[in-house]
CSV table of C-alpha atoms in Angstrom, one decimal:
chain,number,residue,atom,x,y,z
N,1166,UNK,CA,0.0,0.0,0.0
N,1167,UNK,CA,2.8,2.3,1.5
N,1168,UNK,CA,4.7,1.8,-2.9
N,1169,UNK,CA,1.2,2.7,-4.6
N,1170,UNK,CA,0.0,6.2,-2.7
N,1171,UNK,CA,2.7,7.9,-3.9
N,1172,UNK,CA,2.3,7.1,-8.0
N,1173,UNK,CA,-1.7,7.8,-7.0
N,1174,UNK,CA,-0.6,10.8,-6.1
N,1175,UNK,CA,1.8,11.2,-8.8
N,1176,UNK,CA,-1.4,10.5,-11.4
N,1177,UNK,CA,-3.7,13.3,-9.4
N,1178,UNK,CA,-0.9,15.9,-9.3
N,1179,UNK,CA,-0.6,15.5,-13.3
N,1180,UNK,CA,-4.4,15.5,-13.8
N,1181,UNK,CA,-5.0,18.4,-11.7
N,1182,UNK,CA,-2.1,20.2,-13.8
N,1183,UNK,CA,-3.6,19.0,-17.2
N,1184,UNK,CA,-7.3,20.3,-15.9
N,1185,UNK,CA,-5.8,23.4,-14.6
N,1186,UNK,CA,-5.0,24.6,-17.9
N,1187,UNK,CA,-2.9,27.7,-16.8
N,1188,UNK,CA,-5.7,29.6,-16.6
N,1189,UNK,CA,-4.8,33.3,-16.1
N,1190,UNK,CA,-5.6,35.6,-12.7
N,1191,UNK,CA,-8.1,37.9,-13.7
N,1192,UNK,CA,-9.7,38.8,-10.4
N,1193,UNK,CA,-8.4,42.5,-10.4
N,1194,UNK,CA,-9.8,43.4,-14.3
N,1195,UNK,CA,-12.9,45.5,-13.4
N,1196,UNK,CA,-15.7,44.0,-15.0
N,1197,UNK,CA,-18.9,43.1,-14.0
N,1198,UNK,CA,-22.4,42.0,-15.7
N,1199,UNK,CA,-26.1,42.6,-14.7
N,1200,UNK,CA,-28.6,40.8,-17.0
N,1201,UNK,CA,-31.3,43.1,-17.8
N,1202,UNK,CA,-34.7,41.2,-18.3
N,1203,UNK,CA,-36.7,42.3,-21.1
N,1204,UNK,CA,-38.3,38.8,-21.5
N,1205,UNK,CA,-40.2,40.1,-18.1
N,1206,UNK,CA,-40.9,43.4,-19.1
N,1207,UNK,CA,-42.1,42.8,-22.7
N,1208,UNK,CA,-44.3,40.1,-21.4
N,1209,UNK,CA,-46.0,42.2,-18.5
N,1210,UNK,CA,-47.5,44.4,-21.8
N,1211,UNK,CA,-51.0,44.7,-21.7
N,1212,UNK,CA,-52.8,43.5,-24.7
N,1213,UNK,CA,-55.5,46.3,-24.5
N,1214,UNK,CA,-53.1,49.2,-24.6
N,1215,UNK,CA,-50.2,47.8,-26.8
N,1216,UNK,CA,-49.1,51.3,-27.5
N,1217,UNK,CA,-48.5,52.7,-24.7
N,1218,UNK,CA,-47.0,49.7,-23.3
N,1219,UNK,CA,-44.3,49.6,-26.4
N,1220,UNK,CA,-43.3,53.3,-26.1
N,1221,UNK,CA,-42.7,52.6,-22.5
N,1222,UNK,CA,-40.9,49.8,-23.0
N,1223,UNK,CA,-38.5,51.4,-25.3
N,1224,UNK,CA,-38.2,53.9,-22.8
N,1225,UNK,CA,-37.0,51.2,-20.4
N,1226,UNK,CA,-35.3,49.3,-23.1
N,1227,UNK,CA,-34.2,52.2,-25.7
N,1228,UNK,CA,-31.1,49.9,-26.8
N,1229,UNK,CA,-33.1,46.5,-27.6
N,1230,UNK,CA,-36.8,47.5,-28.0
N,1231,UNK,CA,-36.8,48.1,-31.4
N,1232,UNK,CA,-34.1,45.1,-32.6
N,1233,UNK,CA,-36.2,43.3,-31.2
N,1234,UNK,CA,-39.4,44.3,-33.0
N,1235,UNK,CA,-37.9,44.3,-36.0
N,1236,UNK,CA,-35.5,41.5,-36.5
N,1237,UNK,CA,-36.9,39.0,-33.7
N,1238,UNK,CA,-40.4,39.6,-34.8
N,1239,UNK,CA,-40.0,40.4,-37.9
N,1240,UNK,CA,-42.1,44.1,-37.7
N,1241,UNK,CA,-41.3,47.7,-38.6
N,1242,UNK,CA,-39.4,49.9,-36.1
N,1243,UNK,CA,-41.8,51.2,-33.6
N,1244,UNK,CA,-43.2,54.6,-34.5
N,1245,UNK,CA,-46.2,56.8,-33.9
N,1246,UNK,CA,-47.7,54.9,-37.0
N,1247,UNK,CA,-46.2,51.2,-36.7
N,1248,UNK,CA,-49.5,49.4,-37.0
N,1249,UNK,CA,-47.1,45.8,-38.0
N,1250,UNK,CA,-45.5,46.7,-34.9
N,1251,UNK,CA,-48.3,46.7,-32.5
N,1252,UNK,CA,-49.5,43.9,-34.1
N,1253,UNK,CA,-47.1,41.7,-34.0
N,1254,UNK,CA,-46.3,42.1,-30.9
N,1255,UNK,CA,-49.8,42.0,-29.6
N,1256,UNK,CA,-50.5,38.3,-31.6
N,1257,UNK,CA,-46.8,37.4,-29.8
N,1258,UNK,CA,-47.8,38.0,-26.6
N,1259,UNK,CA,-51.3,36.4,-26.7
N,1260,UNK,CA,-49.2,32.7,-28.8
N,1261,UNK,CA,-46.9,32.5,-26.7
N,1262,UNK,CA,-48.0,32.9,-22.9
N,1263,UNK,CA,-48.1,29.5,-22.1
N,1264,UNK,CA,-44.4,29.0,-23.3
N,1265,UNK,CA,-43.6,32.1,-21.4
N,1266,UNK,CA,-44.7,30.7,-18.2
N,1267,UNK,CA,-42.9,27.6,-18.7
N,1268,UNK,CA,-39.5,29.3,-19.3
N,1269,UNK,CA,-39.4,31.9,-16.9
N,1270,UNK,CA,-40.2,29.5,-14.2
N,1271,UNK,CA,-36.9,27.6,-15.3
N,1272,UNK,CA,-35.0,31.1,-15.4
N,1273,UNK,CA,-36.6,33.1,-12.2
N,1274,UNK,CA,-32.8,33.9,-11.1
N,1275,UNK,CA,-30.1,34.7,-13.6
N,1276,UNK,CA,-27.0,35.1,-10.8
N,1277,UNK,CA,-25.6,32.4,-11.7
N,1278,UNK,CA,-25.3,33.2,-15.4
N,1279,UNK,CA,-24.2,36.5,-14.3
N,1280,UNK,CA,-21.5,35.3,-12.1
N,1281,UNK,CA,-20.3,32.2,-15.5
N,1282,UNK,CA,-20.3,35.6,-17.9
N,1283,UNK,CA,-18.3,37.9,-16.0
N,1284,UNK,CA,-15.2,35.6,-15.7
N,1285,UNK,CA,-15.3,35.0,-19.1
N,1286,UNK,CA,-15.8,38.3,-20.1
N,1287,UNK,CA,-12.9,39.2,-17.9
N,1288,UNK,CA,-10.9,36.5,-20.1
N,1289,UNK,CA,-11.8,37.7,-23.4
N,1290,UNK,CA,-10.6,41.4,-21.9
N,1291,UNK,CA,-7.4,39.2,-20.6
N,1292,UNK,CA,-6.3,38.0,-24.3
N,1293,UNK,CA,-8.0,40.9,-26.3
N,1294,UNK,CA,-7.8,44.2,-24.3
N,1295,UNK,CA,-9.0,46.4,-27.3
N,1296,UNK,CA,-11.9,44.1,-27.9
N,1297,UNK,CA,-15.2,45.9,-27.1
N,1298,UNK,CA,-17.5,43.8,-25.4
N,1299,UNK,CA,-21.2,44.4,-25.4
N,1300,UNK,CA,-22.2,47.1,-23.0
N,1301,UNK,CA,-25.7,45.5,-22.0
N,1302,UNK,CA,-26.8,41.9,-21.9
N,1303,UNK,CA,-30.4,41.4,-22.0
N,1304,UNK,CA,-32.9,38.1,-22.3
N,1305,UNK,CA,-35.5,37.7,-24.3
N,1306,UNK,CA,-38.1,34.8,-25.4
N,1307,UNK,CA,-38.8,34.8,-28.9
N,1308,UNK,CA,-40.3,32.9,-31.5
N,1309,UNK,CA,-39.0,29.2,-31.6
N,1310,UNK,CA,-37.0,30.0,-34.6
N,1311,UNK,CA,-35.3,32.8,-33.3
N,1312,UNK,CA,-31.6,32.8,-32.0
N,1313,UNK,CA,-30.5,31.4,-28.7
N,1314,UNK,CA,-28.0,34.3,-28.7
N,1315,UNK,CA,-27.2,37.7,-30.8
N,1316,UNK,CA,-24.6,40.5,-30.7
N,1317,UNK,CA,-26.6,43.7,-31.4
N,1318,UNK,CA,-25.0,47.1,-31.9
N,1319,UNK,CA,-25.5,47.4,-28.1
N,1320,UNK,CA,-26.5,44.4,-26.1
N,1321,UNK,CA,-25.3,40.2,-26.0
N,1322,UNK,CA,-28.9,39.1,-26.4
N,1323,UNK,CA,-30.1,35.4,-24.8
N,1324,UNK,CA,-33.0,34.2,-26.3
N,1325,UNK,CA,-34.3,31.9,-23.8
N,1326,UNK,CA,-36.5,30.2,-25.8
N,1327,UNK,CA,-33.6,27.8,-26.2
N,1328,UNK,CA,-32.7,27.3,-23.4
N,1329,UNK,CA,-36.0,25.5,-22.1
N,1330,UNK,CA,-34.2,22.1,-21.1
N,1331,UNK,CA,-34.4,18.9,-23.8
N,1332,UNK,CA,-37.5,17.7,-23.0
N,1333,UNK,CA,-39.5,20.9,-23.0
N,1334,UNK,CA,-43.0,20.1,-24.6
N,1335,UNK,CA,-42.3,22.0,-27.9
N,1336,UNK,CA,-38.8,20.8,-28.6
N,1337,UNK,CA,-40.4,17.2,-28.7
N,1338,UNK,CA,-43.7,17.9,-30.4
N,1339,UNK,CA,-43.9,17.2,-33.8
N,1340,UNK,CA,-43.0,20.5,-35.3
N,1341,UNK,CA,-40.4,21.5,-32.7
N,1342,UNK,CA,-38.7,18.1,-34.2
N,1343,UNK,CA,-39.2,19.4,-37.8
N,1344,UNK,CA,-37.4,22.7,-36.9
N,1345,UNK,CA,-35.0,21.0,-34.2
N,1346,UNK,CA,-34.1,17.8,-34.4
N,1347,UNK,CA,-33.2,15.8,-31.6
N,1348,UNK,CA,-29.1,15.7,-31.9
N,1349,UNK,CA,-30.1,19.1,-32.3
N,1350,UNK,CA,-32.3,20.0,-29.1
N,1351,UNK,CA,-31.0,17.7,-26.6
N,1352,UNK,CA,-28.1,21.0,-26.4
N,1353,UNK,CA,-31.3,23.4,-25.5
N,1354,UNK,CA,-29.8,23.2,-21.7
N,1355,UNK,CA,-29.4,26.1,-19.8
N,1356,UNK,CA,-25.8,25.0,-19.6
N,1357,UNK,CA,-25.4,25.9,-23.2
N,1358,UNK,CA,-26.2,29.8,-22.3
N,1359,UNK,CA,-22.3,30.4,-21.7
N,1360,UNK,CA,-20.9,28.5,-24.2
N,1361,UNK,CA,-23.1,30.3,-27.0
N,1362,UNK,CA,-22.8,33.6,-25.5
N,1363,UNK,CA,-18.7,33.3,-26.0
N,1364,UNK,CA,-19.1,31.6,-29.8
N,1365,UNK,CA,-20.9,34.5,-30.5
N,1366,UNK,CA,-18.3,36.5,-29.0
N,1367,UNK,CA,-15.0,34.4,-31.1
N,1368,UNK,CA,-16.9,35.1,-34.3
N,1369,UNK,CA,-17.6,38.9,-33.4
N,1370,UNK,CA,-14.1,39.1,-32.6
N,1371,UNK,CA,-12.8,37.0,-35.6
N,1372,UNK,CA,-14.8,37.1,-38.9
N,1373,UNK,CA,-15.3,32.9,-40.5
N,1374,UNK,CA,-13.5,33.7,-44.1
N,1375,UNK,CA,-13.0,29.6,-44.5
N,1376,UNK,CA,-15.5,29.0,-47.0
N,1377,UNK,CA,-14.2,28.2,-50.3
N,1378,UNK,CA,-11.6,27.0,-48.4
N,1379,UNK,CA,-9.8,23.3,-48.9
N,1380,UNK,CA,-11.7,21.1,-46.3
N,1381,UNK,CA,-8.5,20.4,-44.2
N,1382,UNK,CA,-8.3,24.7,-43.6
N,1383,UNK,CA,-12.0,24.8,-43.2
N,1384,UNK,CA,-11.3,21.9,-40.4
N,1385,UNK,CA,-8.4,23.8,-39.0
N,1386,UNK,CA,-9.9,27.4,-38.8
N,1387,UNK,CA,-13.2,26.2,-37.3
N,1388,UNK,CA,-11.0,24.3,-35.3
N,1389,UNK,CA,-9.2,27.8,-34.0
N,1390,UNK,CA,-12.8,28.8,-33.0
N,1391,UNK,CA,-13.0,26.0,-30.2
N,1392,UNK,CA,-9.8,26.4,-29.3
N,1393,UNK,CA,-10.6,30.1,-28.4
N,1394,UNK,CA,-14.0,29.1,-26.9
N,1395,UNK,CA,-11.9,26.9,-24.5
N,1396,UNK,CA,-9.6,30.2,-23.8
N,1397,UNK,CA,-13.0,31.9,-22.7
N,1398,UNK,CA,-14.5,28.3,-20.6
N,1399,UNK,CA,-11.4,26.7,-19.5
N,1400,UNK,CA,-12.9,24.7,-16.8
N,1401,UNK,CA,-15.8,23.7,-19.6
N,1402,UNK,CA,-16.0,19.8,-20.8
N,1403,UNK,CA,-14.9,19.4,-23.8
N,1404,UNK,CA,-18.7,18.2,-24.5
N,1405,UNK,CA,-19.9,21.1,-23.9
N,1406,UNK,CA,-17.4,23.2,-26.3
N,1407,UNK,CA,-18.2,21.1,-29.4
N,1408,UNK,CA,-21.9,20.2,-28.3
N,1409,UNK,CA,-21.2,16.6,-28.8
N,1410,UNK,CA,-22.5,14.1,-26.2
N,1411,UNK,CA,-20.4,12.1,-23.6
N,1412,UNK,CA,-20.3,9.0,-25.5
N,1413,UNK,CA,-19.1,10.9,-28.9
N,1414,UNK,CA,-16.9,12.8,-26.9
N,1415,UNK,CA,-15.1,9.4,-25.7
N,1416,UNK,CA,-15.6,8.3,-29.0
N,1417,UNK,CA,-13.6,10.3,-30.5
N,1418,UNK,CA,-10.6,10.7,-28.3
N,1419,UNK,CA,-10.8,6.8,-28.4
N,1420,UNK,CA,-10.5,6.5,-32.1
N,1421,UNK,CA,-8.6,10.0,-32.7
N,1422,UNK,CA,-5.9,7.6,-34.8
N,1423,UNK,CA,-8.3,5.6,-36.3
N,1424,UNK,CA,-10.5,9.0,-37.7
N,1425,UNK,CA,-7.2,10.5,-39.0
N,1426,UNK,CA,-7.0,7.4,-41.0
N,1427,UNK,CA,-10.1,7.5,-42.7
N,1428,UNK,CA,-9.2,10.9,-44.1
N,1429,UNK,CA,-5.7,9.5,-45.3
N,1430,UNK,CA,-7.3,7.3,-47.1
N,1431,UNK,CA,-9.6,9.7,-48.5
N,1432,UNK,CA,-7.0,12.2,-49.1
N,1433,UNK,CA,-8.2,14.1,-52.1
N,1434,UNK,CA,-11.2,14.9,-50.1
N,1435,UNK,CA,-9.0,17.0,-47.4
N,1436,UNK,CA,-8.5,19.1,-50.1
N,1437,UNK,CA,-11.7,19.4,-51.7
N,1438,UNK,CA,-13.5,22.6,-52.1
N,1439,UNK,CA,-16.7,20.6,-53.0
N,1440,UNK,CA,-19.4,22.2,-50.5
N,1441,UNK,CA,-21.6,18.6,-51.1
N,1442,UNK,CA,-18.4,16.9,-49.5
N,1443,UNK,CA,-17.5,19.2,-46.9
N,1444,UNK,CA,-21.0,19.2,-45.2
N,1445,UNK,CA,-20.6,15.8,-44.4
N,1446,UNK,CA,-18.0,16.6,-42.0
N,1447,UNK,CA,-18.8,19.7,-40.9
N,1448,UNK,CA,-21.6,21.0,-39.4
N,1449,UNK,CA,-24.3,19.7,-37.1
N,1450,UNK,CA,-25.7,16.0,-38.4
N,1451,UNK,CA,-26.4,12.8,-36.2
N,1452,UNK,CA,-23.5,11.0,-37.1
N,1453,UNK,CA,-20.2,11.4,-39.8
N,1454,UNK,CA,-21.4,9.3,-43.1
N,1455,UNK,CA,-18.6,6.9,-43.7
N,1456,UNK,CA,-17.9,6.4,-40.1
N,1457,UNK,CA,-19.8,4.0,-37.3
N,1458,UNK,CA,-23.2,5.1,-35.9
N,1459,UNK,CA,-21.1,6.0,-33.2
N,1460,UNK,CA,-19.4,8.9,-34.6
N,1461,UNK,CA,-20.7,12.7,-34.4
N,1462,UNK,CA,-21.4,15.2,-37.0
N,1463,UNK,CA,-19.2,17.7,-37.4
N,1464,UNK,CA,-16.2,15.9,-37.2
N,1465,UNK,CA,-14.0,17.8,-39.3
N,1466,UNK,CA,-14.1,20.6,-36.7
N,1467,UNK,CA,-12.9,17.8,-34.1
N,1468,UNK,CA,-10.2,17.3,-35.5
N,1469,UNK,CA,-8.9,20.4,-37.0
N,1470,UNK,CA,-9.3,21.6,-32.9
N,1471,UNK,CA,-6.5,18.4,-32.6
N,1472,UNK,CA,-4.5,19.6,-35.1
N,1473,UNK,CA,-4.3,23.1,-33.3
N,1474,UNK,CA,-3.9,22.4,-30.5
N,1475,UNK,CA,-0.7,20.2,-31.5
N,1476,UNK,CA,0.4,22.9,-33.1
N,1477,UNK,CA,0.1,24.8,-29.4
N,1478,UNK,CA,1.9,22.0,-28.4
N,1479,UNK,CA,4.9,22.5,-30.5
N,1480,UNK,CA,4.7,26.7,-29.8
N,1481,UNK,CA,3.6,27.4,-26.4
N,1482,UNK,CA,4.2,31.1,-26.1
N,1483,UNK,CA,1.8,31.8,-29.5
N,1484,UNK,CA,-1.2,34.5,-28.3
N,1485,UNK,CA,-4.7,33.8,-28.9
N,1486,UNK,CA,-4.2,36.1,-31.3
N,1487,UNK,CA,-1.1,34.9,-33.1
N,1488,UNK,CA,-3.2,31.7,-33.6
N,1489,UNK,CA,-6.6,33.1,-34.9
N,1490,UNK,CA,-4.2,35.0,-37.6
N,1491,UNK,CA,-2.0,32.5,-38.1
N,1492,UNK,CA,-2.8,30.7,-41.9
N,1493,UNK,CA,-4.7,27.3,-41.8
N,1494,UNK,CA,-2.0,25.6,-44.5
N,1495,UNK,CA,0.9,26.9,-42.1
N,1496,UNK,CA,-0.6,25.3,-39.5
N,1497,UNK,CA,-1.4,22.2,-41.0
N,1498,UNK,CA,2.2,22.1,-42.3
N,1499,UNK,CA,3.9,22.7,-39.3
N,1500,UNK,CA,2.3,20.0,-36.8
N,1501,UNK,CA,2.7,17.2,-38.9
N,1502,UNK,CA,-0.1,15.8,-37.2
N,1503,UNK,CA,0.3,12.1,-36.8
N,1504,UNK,CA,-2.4,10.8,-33.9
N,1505,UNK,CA,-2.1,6.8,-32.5
């Protein structure tokens, strides 16, 4: 007993290294985040005096109130004339009531989000000082349809409509499967709040210019995008950074050897610009034709995130922003990535 404690704690002192990630002190950057809810305010409205109500609320609201209106309900900008306006909002707020209920009972207290944005806000302020970040955050419930999260001119807006947990009664009725299916919906958790907020974030900060791209830089510069997402969530699982479950996950890092293989073999597809062939490894699906059942969608992106982060490996002191810049090919080149 007295020869195996110390390699157990030899094995514990390693992990808790690998899981600590290095992650920087940012306890003295001043910034801190209060989650305005217009989800409550829009929905106190009273049908019977719309108007009113509306000007009022973008009285309250002045920064959201109208992108709202206009590209989450698809209506004109509020004005002493915007019949669509009141409309629309009137027929929203009579539809979807009963959803309303439902969601803000899951969402009564936002602290906790508050308390999961502000550290990584302060990360994103760590690695890119000269980044703006969005003044206001604000939650809303939209239509089914609309965003789970969106970067306005002023405001990070939540949608919580998405958020309503996986087995919420419209994500499993009939059309909610239509419009999301379930590989798809099963990620409507609020734990997914954080994790979208700071994808929205990467791509505000870096623009996606990979299309038309080979599908080995497309891989590699989607794979930059998780890699910065894990800058922002270091303590996040990696499930929760591609959106994969807990068996893919394993899956993958399993067979990480094996899936490198396939695209060996395959090689002129790596460097295919044929959009038809692309999409079958990246973006969201079920599973990765050509592979087992087990497999997830979007495995392209899985593995250009291994291919960065070997090229991490192999250059330590490279920025968050020497990476995001850095060209796909040169990256690709340089690691030599060769997985068992």
């Amino acid at each position: 007993m007295k020869k195996i404690v110390p390699i157990l704690l030899i094995i514990f002192v390693a992990n808790a290294c690998k899981n600590n990630k290095n992650i920087p002190d940012v306890s003295k950057i001043p910034i801190t985040v209060s989650i305005e809810r217009f989800d409550k305010a829009f929905f106190s409205l009273d049908t019977n005096n719309i108007v009113p109500g509306l000007f009022k609320l973008n009285q309250q609201f002045p920064y959201f109130t109208n992108d709202f209106i206009t590209n989450i309900l698809g209506a004109e900008p509020l004005s002493d004339t915007s019949k669509i306006a009141f409309e629309a909002s009137r027929q929203f707020l009579s539809s979807y009531w009963p959803a309303k209920d439902s969601i803000e009972r899951k969402f009564e207290k936002m602290d906790w989000l508050e308390k999961e944005l502000q550290q990584s806000f302060k990360l994103v302020k760590y690695y890119f000082p000269k980044y703006q970040l969005p003044p206001k955050v604000v939650t809303f419930i939209g239509p089914f349809d609309a965003p789970g999260v969106a970067i306005t001119q002023y405001t990070l807006a939540i949608g919580l409509q998405i958020y309503a947990g996986k087995n919420f009664s419209f994500y499993t009725s009939m059309q909610g499967q239509e419009m999301y299916p379930t590989y798809i919906s099963r990620r409507f958790e609020p734990s997914y709040i954080r994790v979208n907020c700071m994808k929205a974030i990467s791509e505000d900060l870096f623009a996606d210019k990979s299309d038309n791209k080979p599908l080995i830089e497309q891989m590699i510069e989607k794979g930059k995008y998780w890699y910065l997402l894990n800058q922002f969530l270091p303590e996040a699982d990696d499930s929760l950074i591609t959106g994969f479950t807990q068996k893919q996950t394993e899956w993958c890092k399993k067979n990480e050897g094996l899936i490198w293989g396939y695209f060996l073999q395959t090689n002129n597809e790596l460097y295919t610009i044929d959009p038809d062939i692309i999409k079958n490894y990246i973006g969201d699906a079920p599973s990765t034709t050509g592979m087992p059942d087990a497999s997830p969608g979007n495995i392209g992106q899985w593995v250009g995130w291994q291919i960065v982060k070997s090229y991490i490996d192999k250059n330590p002191s490279i920025t968050p922003l020497q990476l995001m810049t850095t060209d796909a090919k040169k990256i690709f080149e340089e690691t030599k990535y060769k997985p068992r």
